[in-house]
CSV table of N, CA and C in Angstrom, one decimal:
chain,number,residue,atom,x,y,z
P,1,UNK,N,10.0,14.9,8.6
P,1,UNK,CA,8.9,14.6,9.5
P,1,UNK,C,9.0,13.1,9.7
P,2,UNK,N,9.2,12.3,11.1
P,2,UNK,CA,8.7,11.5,11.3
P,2,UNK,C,7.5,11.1,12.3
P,3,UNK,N,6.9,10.0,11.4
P,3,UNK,CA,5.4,9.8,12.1
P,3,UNK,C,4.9,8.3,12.0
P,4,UNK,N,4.3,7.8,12.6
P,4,UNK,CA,4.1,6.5,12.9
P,4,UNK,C,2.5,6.2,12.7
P,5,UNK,N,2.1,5.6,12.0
P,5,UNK,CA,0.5,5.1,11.7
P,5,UNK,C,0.2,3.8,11.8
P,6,UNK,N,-0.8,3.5,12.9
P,6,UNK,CA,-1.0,2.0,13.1
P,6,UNK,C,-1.9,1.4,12.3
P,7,UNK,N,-2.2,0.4,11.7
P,7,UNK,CA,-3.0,-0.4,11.2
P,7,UNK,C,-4.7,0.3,11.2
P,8,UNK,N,-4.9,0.8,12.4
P,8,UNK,CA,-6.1,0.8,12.8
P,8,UNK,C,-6.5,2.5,12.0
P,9,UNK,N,-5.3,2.9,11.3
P,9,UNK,CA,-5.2,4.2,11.1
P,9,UNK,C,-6.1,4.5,9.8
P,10,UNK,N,-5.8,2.8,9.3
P,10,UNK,CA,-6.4,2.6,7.8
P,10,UNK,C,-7.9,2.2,7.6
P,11,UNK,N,-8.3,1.7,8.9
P,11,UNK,CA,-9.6,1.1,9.2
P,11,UNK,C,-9.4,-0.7,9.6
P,12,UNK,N,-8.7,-1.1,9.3
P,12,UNK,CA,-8.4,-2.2,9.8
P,12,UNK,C,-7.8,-2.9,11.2
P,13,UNK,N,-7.8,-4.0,11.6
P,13,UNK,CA,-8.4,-4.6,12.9
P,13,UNK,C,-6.6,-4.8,12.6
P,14,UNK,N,-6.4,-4.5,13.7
P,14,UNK,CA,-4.5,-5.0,13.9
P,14,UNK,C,-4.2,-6.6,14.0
P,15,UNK,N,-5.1,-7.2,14.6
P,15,UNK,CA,-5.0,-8.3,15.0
P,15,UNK,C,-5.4,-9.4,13.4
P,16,UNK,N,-5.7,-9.1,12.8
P,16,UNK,CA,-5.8,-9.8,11.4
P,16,UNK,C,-5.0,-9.2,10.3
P,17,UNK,N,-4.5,-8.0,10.3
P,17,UNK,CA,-3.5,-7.2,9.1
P,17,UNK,C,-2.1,-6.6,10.0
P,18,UNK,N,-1.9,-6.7,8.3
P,18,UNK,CA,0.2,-6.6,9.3
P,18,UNK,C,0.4,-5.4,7.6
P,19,UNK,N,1.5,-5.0,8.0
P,19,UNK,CA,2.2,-4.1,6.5
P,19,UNK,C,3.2,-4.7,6.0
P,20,UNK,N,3.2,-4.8,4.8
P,20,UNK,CA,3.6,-5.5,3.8
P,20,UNK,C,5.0,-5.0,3.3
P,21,UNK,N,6.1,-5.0,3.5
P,21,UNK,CA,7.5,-4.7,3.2
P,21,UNK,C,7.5,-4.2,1.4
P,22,UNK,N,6.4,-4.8,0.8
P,22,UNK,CA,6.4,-4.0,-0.6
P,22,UNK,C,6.1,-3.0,-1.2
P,23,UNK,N,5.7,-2.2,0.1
P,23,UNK,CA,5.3,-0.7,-0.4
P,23,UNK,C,6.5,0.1,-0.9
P,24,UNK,N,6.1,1.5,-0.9
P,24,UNK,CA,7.5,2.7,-1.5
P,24,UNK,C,7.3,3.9,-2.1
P,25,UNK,N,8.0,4.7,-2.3
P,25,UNK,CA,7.6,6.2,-2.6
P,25,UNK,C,7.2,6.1,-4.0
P,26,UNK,N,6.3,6.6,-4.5
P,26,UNK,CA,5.6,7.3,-5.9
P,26,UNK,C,7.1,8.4,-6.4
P,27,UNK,N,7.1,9.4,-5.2
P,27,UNK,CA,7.0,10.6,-6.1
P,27,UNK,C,7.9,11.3,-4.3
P,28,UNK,N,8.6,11.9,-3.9
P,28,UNK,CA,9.8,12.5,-2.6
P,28,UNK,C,8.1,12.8,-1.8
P,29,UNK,N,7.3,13.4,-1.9
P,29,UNK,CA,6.3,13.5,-1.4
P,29,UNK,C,5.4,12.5,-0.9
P,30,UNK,N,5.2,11.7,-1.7
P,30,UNK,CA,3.7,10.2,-2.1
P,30,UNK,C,4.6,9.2,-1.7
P,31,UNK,N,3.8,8.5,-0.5
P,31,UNK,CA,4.4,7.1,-0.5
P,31,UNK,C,3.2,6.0,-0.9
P,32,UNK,N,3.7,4.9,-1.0
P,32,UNK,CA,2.2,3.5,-1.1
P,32,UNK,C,2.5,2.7,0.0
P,33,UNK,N,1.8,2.6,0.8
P,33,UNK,CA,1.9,1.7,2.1
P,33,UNK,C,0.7,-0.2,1.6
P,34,UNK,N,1.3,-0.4,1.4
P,34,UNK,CA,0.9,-2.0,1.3
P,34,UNK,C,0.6,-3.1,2.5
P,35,UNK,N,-0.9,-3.0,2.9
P,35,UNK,CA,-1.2,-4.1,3.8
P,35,UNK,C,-2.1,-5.2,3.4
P,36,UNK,N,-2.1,-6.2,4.1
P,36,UNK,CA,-1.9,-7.8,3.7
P,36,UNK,C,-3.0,-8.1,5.3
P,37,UNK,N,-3.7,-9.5,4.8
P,37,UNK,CA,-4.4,-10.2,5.7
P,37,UNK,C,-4.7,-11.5,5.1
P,38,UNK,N,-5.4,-12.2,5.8
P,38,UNK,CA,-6.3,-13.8,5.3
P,38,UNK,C,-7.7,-13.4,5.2
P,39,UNK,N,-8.4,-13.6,4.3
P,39,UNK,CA,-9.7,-13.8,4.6
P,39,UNK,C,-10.2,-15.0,5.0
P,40,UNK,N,-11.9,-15.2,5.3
P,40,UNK,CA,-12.5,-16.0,5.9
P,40,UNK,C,-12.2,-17.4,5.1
P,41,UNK,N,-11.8,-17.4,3.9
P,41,UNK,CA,-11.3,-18.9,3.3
P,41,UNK,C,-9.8,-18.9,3.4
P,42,UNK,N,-9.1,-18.0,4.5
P,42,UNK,CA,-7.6,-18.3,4.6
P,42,UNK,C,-7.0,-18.1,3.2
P,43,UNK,N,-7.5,-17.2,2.3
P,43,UNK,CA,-7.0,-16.7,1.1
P,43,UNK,C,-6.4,-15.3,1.2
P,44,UNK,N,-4.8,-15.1,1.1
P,44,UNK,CA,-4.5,-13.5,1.3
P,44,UNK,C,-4.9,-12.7,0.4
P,45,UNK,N,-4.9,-11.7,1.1
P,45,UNK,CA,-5.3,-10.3,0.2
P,45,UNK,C,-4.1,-9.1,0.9
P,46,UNK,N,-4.3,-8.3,0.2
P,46,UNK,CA,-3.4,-7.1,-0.2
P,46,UNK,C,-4.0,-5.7,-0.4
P,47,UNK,N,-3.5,-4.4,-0.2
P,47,UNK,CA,-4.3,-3.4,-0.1
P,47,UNK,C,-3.2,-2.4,-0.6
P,48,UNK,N,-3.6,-1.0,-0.9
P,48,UNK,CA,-2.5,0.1,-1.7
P,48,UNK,C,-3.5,1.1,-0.7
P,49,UNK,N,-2.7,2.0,-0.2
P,49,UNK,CA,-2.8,3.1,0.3
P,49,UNK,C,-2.0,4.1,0.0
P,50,UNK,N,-2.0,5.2,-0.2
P,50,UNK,CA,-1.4,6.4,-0.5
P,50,UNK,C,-1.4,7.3,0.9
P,51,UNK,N,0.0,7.7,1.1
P,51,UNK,CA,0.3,8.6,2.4
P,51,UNK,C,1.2,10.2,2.0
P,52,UNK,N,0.9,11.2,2.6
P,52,UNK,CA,1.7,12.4,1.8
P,52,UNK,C,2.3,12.3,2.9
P,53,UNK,N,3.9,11.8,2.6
P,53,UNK,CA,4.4,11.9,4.0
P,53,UNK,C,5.1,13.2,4.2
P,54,UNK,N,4.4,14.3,3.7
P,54,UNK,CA,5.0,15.7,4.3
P,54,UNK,C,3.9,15.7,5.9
P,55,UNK,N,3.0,15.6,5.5
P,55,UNK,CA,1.9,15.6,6.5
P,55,UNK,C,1.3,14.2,7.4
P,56,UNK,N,2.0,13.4,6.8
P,56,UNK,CA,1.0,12.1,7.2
P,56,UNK,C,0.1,11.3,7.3
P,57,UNK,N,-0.9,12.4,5.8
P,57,UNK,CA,-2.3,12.4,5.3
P,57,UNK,C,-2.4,11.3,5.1
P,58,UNK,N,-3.4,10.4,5.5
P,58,UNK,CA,-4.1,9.1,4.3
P,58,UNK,C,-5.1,10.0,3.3
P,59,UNK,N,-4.5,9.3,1.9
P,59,UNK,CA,-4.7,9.9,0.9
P,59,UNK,C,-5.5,8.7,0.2
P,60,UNK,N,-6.0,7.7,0.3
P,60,UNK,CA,-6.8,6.3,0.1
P,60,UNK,C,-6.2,5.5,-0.4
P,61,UNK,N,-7.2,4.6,-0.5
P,61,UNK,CA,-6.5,3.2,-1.0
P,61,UNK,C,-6.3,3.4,-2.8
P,62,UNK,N,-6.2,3.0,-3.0
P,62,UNK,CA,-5.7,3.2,-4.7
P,62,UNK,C,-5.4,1.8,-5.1
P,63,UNK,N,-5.6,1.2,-6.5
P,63,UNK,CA,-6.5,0.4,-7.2
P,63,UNK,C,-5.2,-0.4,-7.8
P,64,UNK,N,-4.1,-1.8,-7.5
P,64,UNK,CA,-3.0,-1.8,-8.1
P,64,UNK,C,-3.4,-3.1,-8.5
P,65,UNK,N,-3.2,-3.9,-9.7
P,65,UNK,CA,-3.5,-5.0,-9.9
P,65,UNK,C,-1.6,-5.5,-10.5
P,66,UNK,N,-1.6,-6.8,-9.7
P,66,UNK,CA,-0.4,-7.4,-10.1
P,66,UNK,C,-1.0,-8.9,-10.1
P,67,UNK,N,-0.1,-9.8,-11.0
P,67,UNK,CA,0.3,-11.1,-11.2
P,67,UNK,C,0.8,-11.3,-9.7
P,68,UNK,N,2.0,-10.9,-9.1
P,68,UNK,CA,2.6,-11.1,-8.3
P,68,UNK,C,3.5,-10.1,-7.6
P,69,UNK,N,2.5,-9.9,-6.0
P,69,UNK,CA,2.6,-8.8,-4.9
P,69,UNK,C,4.3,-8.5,-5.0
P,70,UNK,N,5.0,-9.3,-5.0
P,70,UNK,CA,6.3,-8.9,-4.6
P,70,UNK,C,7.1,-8.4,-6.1
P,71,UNK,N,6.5,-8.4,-7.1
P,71,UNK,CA,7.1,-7.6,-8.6
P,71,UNK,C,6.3,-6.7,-9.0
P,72,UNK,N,6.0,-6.0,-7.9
P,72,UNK,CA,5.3,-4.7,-8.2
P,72,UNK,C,6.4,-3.7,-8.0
P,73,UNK,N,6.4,-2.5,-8.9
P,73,UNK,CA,7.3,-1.3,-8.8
P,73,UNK,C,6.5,0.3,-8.3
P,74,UNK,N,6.3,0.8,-7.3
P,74,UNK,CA,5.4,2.0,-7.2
P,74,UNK,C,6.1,2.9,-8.3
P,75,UNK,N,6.7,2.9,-8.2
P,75,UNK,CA,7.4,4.4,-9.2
P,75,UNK,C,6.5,3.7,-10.7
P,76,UNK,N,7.1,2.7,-11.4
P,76,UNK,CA,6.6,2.3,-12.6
P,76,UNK,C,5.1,2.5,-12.9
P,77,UNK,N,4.6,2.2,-11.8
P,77,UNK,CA,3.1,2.0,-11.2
P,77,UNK,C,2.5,3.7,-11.6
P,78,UNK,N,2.8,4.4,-10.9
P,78,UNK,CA,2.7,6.3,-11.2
P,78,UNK,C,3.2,6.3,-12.5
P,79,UNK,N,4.5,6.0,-12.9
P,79,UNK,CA,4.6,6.4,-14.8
P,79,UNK,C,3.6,6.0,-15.6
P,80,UNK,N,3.3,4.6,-15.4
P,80,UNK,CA,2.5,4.3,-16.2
P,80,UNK,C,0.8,4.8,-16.1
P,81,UNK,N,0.8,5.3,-15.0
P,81,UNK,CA,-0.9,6.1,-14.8
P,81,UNK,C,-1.0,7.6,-15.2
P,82,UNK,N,0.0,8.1,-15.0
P,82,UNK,CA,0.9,9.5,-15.5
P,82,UNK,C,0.4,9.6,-17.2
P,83,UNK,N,1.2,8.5,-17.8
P,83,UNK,CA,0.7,8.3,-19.2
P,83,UNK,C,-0.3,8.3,-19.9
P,84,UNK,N,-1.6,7.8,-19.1
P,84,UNK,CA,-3.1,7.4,-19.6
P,84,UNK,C,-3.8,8.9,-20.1
């Protein structure tokens, strides 16, 4: 299946968020789509969304805390939640 989801798909304004090249599949099913903006003090922020890309469902944002956006692993991220 390919399918295309715009910004606006997630509730956000296109013109202030863009998608973040460091999303990636959980699981052949589950992907994490990663979007990024500035807030009002020009401080970025970052967001985790879950997509079932058999269907193209938004499946929500989901809760990732990193040190640093670009040394996040989604796979690692699901093992280690898997485990709790």
């Amino acid at each position: 299946m390919l399918f295309t989801l715009p910004v606006e798909a997630f509730g956000y304004d296109p013109e202030e968020t863009f998608v973040e090249w460091s999303g990636g599949y959980l699981t052949p099913d589950l992907a994490v789509v990663t979007l990024g903006g500035e807030g009002q003090d020009e401080e970025e922020w970052f967001r985790y969304h879950l997509i079932d890309v058999r269907t193209g469902t938004l499946s929500g944002e989901i809760a990732v805390e990193v040190t640093n956006r670009t040394n996040w692993c989604p796979r690692r991220r699901l093992l280690a939640h898997q485990r709790l």
